[in-house]
C-alpha cells in the first residue's frame, strides 16, 4: 500500500477471513494488489458517508481491487496457500 492508503482490520472469522477497511486519501483512482490473499469488495464509503454497493465487475474473490480517492473500501480478505512444486513447513 502507498503512504496515502491505510488498512485497518475490523473483524475476523475462524477460516482466516478478515474484514478490513482500507482508506485512500490520495487524489487518483488506481488498483491495489494483494499477495497471498483473495479479496472481495463488500462496499465502499465515501468521506461524505455515502455508501456505494459493489459494482457487478467487482463481485467475487479477486487479488486486485480499485481504490478511489477519498473513499474507504470495506473488503473481506482470506489467506490462500500458493501451489508450490516443493513442500514447505508451517512457520
PDB file of C-alpha atoms in Angstrom:
ATOM      1  CA  UNK A   1       0.000   0.000   0.000  1.00  0.00           C
ATOM      2  CA  UNK A   2       1.146   3.506  -0.689  1.00  0.00           C
ATOM      3  CA  UNK A   3       1.564   6.077   2.110  1.00  0.00           C
ATOM      4  CA  UNK A   4      -1.863   7.501   1.183  1.00  0.00           C
ATOM      5  CA  UNK A   5      -3.579   4.176   1.940  1.00  0.00           C
ATOM      6  CA  UNK A   6      -4.162   2.784   5.401  1.00  0.00           C
ATOM      7  CA  UNK A   7      -5.654  -0.619   6.259  1.00  0.00           C
ATOM      8  CA  UNK A   8      -7.486  -1.360   9.499  1.00  0.00           C
ATOM      9  CA  UNK A   9      -8.694  -4.844  10.451  1.00  0.00           C
ATOM     10  CA  UNK A  10     -12.277  -4.662  11.732  1.00  0.00           C
ATOM     11  CA  UNK A  11     -13.215  -8.353  12.044  1.00  0.00           C
ATOM     12  CA  UNK A  12     -12.161 -11.989  11.629  1.00  0.00           C
ATOM     13  CA  UNK A  13     -13.674 -15.473  11.311  1.00  0.00           C
ATOM     14  CA  UNK A  14     -12.453 -18.987  12.055  1.00  0.00           C
ATOM     15  CA  UNK A  15     -11.489 -19.777   8.435  1.00  0.00           C
ATOM     16  CA  UNK A  16      -8.957 -16.948   8.390  1.00  0.00           C
ATOM     17  CA  UNK A  17     -11.224 -14.462   6.615  1.00  0.00           C
ATOM     18  CA  UNK A  18     -10.774 -10.923   7.888  1.00  0.00           C
ATOM     19  CA  UNK A  19     -12.825  -7.784   7.244  1.00  0.00           C
ATOM     20  CA  UNK A  20     -10.713  -4.702   6.571  1.00  0.00           C
ATOM     21  CA  UNK A  21     -11.407  -1.036   5.944  1.00  0.00           C
ATOM     22  CA  UNK A  22      -8.850   0.359   3.516  1.00  0.00           C
ATOM     23  CA  UNK A  23      -8.699   4.143   3.291  1.00  0.00           C
ATOM     24  CA  UNK A  24      -7.333   6.021   0.298  1.00  0.00           C
ATOM     25  CA  UNK A  25      -6.689   9.714   0.881  1.00  0.00           C
ATOM     26  CA  UNK A  26      -4.939  10.270  -2.447  1.00  0.00           C
ATOM     27  CA  UNK A  27      -6.188  12.130  -5.499  1.00  0.00           C
ATOM     28  CA  UNK A  28      -6.228   9.375  -8.134  1.00  0.00           C
ATOM     29  CA  UNK A  29      -8.059   6.092  -8.708  1.00  0.00           C
ATOM     30  CA  UNK A  30      -5.757   3.101  -9.030  1.00  0.00           C
ATOM     31  CA  UNK A  31      -5.674  -0.652  -8.402  1.00  0.00           C
ATOM     32  CA  UNK A  32      -4.107  -2.265  -5.357  1.00  0.00           C
ATOM     33  CA  UNK A  33      -2.911  -5.844  -5.448  1.00  0.00           C
ATOM     34  CA  UNK A  34      -2.890  -8.277  -2.527  1.00  0.00           C
ATOM     35  CA  UNK A  35      -0.325 -11.065  -2.304  1.00  0.00           C
ATOM     36  CA  UNK A  36      -1.341 -14.401  -0.739  1.00  0.00           C
ATOM     37  CA  UNK A  37      -4.925 -13.183  -0.126  1.00  0.00           C
ATOM     38  CA  UNK A  38      -8.184 -13.388  -2.035  1.00  0.00           C
ATOM     39  CA  UNK A  39     -10.126 -10.156  -1.586  1.00  0.00           C
ATOM     40  CA  UNK A  40     -13.809  -9.350  -2.023  1.00  0.00           C
ATOM     41  CA  UNK A  41     -15.186  -5.804  -2.014  1.00  0.00           C
ATOM     42  CA  UNK A  42     -18.160  -5.618   0.359  1.00  0.00           C
ATOM     43  CA  UNK A  43     -18.951  -1.928  -0.151  1.00  0.00           C
ATOM     44  CA  UNK A  44     -17.368   1.497  -0.411  1.00  0.00           C
ATOM     45  CA  UNK A  45     -17.881   4.510   1.830  1.00  0.00           C
ATOM     46  CA  UNK A  46     -17.031   7.991   0.572  1.00  0.00           C
ATOM     47  CA  UNK A  47     -15.753  10.522   3.063  1.00  0.00           C
ATOM     48  CA  UNK A  48     -19.163  12.236   2.952  1.00  0.00           C
ATOM     49  CA  UNK A  49     -20.569   8.905   4.361  1.00  0.00           C
ATOM     50  CA  UNK A  50     -22.269   7.991   1.057  1.00  0.00           C
ATOM     51  CA  UNK A  51     -22.251   4.156   0.826  1.00  0.00           C
ATOM     52  CA  UNK A  52     -21.806   2.535  -2.597  1.00  0.00           C
ATOM     53  CA  UNK A  53     -22.610  -1.081  -3.274  1.00  0.00           C
ATOM     54  CA  UNK A  54     -20.134  -3.324  -5.025  1.00  0.00           C
ATOM     55  CA  UNK A  55     -20.213  -2.918  -8.809  1.00  0.00           C
ATOM     56  CA  UNK A  56     -21.017  -6.027 -10.892  1.00  0.00           C
ATOM     57  CA  UNK A  57     -17.467  -6.266 -12.298  1.00  0.00           C
ATOM     58  CA  UNK A  58     -16.103  -6.367  -8.734  1.00  0.00           C
ATOM     59  CA  UNK A  59     -18.205  -9.277  -7.453  1.00  0.00           C
ATOM     60  CA  UNK A  60     -16.397 -12.385  -6.245  1.00  0.00           C
ATOM     61  CA  UNK A  61     -12.948 -13.078  -4.882  1.00  0.00           C
ATOM     62  CA  UNK A  62     -10.098 -11.140  -6.533  1.00  0.00           C
ATOM     63  CA  UNK A  63      -6.430 -10.361  -5.905  1.00  0.00           C
ATOM     64  CA  UNK A  64      -6.687  -6.745  -7.118  1.00  0.00           C
ATOM     65  CA  UNK A  65      -9.271  -4.074  -6.291  1.00  0.00           C
ATOM     66  CA  UNK A  66      -9.812  -0.474  -7.374  1.00  0.00           C
ATOM     67  CA  UNK A  67      -9.207   2.286  -4.848  1.00  0.00           C
ATOM     68  CA  UNK A  68     -10.977   5.590  -5.410  1.00  0.00           C
ATOM     69  CA  UNK A  69      -9.807   8.877  -3.914  1.00  0.00           C
ATOM     70  CA  UNK A  70     -11.220   9.950  -0.556  1.00  0.00           C
ATOM     71  CA  UNK A  71     -13.004   6.653  -0.056  1.00  0.00           C
ATOM     72  CA  UNK A  72     -12.915   3.664   2.294  1.00  0.00           C
ATOM     73  CA  UNK A  73     -13.165   0.226   0.700  1.00  0.00           C
ATOM     74  CA  UNK A  74     -14.601  -2.411   3.025  1.00  0.00           C
ATOM     75  CA  UNK A  75     -13.166  -5.768   1.935  1.00  0.00           C
ATOM     76  CA  UNK A  76     -13.164  -9.362   3.077  1.00  0.00           C
ATOM     77  CA  UNK A  77      -9.693 -10.919   2.877  1.00  0.00           C
ATOM     78  CA  UNK A  78      -8.892 -14.612   3.164  1.00  0.00           C
ATOM     79  CA  UNK A  79      -5.449 -16.179   3.026  1.00  0.00           C
ATOM     80  CA  UNK A  80      -4.602 -18.522   0.171  1.00  0.00           C
ATOM     81  CA  UNK A  81      -1.852 -21.110   0.106  1.00  0.00           C
ATOM     82  CA  UNK A  82       0.173 -20.893  -3.070  1.00  0.00           C
ATOM     83  CA  UNK A  83       0.725 -24.010  -5.170  1.00  0.00           C
ATOM     84  CA  UNK A  84       4.426 -24.806  -4.891  1.00  0.00           C
ATOM     85  CA  UNK A  85       6.452 -27.528  -6.624  1.00  0.00           C
ATOM     86  CA  UNK A  86       8.008 -28.428  -3.261  1.00  0.00           C
ATOM     87  CA  UNK A  87       6.931 -28.911   0.361  1.00  0.00           C
ATOM     88  CA  UNK A  88       7.306 -26.117   2.864  1.00  0.00           C
ATOM     89  CA  UNK A  89       6.521 -26.327   6.574  1.00  0.00           C
ATOM     90  CA  UNK A  90       4.265 -24.008   8.533  1.00  0.00           C
ATOM     91  CA  UNK A  91       6.051 -21.280  10.430  1.00  0.00           C
TER      92      UNK A  91
END
